[in-house]
Coordinates of C-alpha atoms in Angstrom, one line a residue:
X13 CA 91.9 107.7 86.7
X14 CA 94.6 105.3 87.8
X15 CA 93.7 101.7 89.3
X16 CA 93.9 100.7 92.5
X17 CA 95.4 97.3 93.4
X18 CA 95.2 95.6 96.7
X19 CA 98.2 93.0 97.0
X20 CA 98.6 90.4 99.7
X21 CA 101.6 91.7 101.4
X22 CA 102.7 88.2 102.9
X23 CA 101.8 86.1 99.9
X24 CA 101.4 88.6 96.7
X25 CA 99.4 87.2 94.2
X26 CA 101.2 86.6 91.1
X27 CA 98.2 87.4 88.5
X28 CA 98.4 91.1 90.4
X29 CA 102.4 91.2 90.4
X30 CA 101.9 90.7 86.5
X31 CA 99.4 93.7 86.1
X32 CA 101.9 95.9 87.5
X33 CA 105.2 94.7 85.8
X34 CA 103.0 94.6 82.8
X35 CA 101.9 98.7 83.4
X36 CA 106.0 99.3 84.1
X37 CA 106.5 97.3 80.8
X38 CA 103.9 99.9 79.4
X39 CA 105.2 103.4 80.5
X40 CA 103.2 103.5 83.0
X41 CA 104.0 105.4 86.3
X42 CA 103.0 103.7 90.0
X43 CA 103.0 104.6 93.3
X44 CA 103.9 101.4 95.3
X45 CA 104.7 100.5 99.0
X46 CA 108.2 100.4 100.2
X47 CA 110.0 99.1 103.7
X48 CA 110.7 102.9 104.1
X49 CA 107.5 104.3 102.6
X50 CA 105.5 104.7 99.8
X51 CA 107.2 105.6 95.9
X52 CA 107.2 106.4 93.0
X53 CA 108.1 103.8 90.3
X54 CA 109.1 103.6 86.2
X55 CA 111.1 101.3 84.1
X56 CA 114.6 103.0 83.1
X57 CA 114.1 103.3 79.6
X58 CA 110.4 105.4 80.5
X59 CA 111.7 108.8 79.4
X60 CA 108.6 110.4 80.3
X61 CA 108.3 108.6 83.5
X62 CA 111.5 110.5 84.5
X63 CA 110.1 113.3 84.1
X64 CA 106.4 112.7 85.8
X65 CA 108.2 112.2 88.7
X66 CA 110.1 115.2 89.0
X67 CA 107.1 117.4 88.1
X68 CA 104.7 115.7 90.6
X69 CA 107.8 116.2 93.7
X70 CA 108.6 119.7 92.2
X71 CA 111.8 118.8 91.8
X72 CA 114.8 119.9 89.3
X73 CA 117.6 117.7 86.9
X74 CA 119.6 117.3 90.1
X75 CA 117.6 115.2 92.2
X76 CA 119.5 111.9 92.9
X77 CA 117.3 109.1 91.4
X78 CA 117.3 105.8 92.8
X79 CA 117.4 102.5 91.2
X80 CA 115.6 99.7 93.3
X81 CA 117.4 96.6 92.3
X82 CA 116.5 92.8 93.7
X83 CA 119.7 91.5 94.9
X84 CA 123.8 92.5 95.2
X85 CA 124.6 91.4 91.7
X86 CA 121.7 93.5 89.8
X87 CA 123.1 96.6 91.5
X88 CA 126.6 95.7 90.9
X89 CA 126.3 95.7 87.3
X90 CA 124.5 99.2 87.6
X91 CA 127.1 101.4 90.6
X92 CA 130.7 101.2 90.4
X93 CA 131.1 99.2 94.4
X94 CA 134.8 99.3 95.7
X95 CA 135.8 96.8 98.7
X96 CA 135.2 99.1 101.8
X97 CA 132.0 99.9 99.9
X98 CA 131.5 96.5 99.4
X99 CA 131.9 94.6 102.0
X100 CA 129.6 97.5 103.8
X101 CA 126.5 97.5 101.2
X102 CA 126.7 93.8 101.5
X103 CA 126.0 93.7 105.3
X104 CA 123.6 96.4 105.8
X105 CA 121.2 95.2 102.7
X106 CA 118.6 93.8 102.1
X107 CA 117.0 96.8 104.4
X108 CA 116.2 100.3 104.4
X109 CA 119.3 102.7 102.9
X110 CA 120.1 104.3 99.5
X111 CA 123.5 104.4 98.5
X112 CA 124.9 106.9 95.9
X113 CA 127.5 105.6 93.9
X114 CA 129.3 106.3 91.0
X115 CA 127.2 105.0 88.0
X116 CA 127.7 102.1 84.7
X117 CA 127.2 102.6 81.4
X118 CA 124.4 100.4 82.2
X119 CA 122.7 103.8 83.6
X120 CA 120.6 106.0 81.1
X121 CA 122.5 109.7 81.4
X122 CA 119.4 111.4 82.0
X123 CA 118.9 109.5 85.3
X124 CA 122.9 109.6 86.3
X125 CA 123.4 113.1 88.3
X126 CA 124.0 115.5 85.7
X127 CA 127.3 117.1 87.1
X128 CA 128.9 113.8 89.3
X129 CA 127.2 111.0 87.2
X130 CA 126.2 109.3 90.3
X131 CA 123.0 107.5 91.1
X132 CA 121.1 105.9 94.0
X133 CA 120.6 102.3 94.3
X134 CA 118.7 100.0 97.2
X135 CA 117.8 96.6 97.8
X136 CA 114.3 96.7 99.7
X137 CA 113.3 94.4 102.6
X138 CA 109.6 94.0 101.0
X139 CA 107.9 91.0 99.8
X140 CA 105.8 92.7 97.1
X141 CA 108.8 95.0 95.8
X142 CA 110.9 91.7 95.8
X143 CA 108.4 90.0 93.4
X144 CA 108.2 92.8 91.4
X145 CA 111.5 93.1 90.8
X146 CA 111.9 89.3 89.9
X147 CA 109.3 89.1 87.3
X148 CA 110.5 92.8 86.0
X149 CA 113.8 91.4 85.8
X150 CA 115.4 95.1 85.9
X151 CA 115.7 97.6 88.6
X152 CA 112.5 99.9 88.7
X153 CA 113.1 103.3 88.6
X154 CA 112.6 105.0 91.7
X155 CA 111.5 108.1 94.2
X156 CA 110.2 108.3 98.0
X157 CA 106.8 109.5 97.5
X158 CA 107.1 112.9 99.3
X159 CA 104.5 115.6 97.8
X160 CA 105.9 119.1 97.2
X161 CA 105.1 121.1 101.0
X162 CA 105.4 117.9 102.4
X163 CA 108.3 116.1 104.5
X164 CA 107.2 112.5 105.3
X165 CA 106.9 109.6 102.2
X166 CA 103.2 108.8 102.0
X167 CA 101.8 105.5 103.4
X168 CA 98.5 104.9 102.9
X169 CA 97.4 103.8 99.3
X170 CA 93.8 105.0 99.0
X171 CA 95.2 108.6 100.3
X172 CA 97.5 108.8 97.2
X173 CA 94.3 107.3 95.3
X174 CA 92.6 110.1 95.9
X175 CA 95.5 112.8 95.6
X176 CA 97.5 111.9 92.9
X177 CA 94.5 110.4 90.8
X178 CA 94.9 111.7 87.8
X179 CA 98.4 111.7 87.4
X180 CA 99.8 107.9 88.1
X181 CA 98.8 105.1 86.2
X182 CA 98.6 102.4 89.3
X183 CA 98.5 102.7 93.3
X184 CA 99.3 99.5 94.9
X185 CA 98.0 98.7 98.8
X186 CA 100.3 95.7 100.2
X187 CA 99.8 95.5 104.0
X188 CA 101.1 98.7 106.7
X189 CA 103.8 100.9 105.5
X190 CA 106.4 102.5 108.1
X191 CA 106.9 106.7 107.6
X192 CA 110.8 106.6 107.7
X193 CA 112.4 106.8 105.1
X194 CA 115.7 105.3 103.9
X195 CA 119.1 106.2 105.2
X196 CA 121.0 107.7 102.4
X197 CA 124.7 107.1 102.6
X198 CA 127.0 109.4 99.6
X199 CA 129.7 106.7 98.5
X200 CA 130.7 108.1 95.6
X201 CA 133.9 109.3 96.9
X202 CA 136.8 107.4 99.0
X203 CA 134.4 107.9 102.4
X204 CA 131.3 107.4 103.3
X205 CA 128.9 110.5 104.0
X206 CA 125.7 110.3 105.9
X207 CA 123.5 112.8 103.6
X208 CA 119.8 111.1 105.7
X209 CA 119.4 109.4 108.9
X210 CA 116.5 107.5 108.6
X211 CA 115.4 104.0 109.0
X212 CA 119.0 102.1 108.6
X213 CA 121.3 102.6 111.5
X214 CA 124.1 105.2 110.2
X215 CA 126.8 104.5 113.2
X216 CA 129.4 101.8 111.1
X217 CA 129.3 105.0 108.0
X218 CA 130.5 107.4 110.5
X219 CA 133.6 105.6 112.2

């Protein structure tokens, strides 16, 4: 049965932020509360977390992973960022889009794309996910938590409780959780392509 955590979401308490850095820190998988939703989280060098995720979404090798990293310089040293890229990333984050980028050697290969060795990467607007990442120290391994049949991320804790029970580790409550998902912007060629609207205004990628 997994545990169920309830975490201030204005002032997180730090003994509960270590339980759940510590359960990363331990292959364990968690579903946690986003600004666009509810996911799915591991450490990067979880192998079987990887692939928990991808068998509780129903999804294949190809799904574009995302790392959720704590500031501009963590992803940096994880995407391959050119200046238009740059300068864009910089002013739309911290918030609520997913970029795909050409990946480091930083990035385990079974997380890069398989065919354009790309990955995802986002800086979240979220108190909680901000702590986490700070104590973690890494980015956290990430998916939207949208069930097979499904098309909107989850975003109430004690529903995922019950659903997904027995097969994460954690679930962590912190506060209300918005339905929209990020906007994910492809960036791993010269121009930007708009693959999601969602939460994150999408009009400066489209000029």
């Amino acid at each position: 049965m997994a545990r169920y955590l309830d975490i201030h979401p204005d002032n997180p308490q730090p003994r509960l932020v270590s339980q759940v850095v510590e359960a990363l820190r331990d292959d364990q998988l968690i579903a946690y509360p986003t600004d666009s939703g509810y996911a799915l989280g591991a450490q990067l060098g979880n192998r079987e977390g990887r692939d928990r995720i991808l068998k509780i979404r129903e999804l294949d090798d190809r799904h574009h992973f995302t790392l959720m990293c704590k500031d501009f310089s963590q992803l940096g040293q994880f995407v391959h960022v050119d200046n238009n890229a740059f300068r864009a990333i910089k002013a739309t984050t911290p918030g609520p889009y997913t970029f795909i980028l050409p990946a480091t050697g930083e990035v385990p290969k079974r997380l890069m794309h398989p065919k354009k060795r790309t990955v995802g990467v986002r800086i979240p607007d979220h108190l909680l996910v901000c702590a986490l990442l700070e104590e973690l120290g890494e980015p956290i391994l990430t998916s939207t938590l949208i069930l097979p049949g499904e098309t909107e991320a989850r975003t109430m804790g004690w529903e995922i409780k019950e659903d997904l029970d027995h097969v994460v580790d954690i679930v962590v409550e912190s506060g209300e959780v918005t339905a929209e998902p990020t906007s994910v912007i492809d960036w791993s060629d010269a121009e930007p392509v708009v693959v999601r609207r969602g939460a994150g205004d999408v009009s400066r990628f489209e000029e």
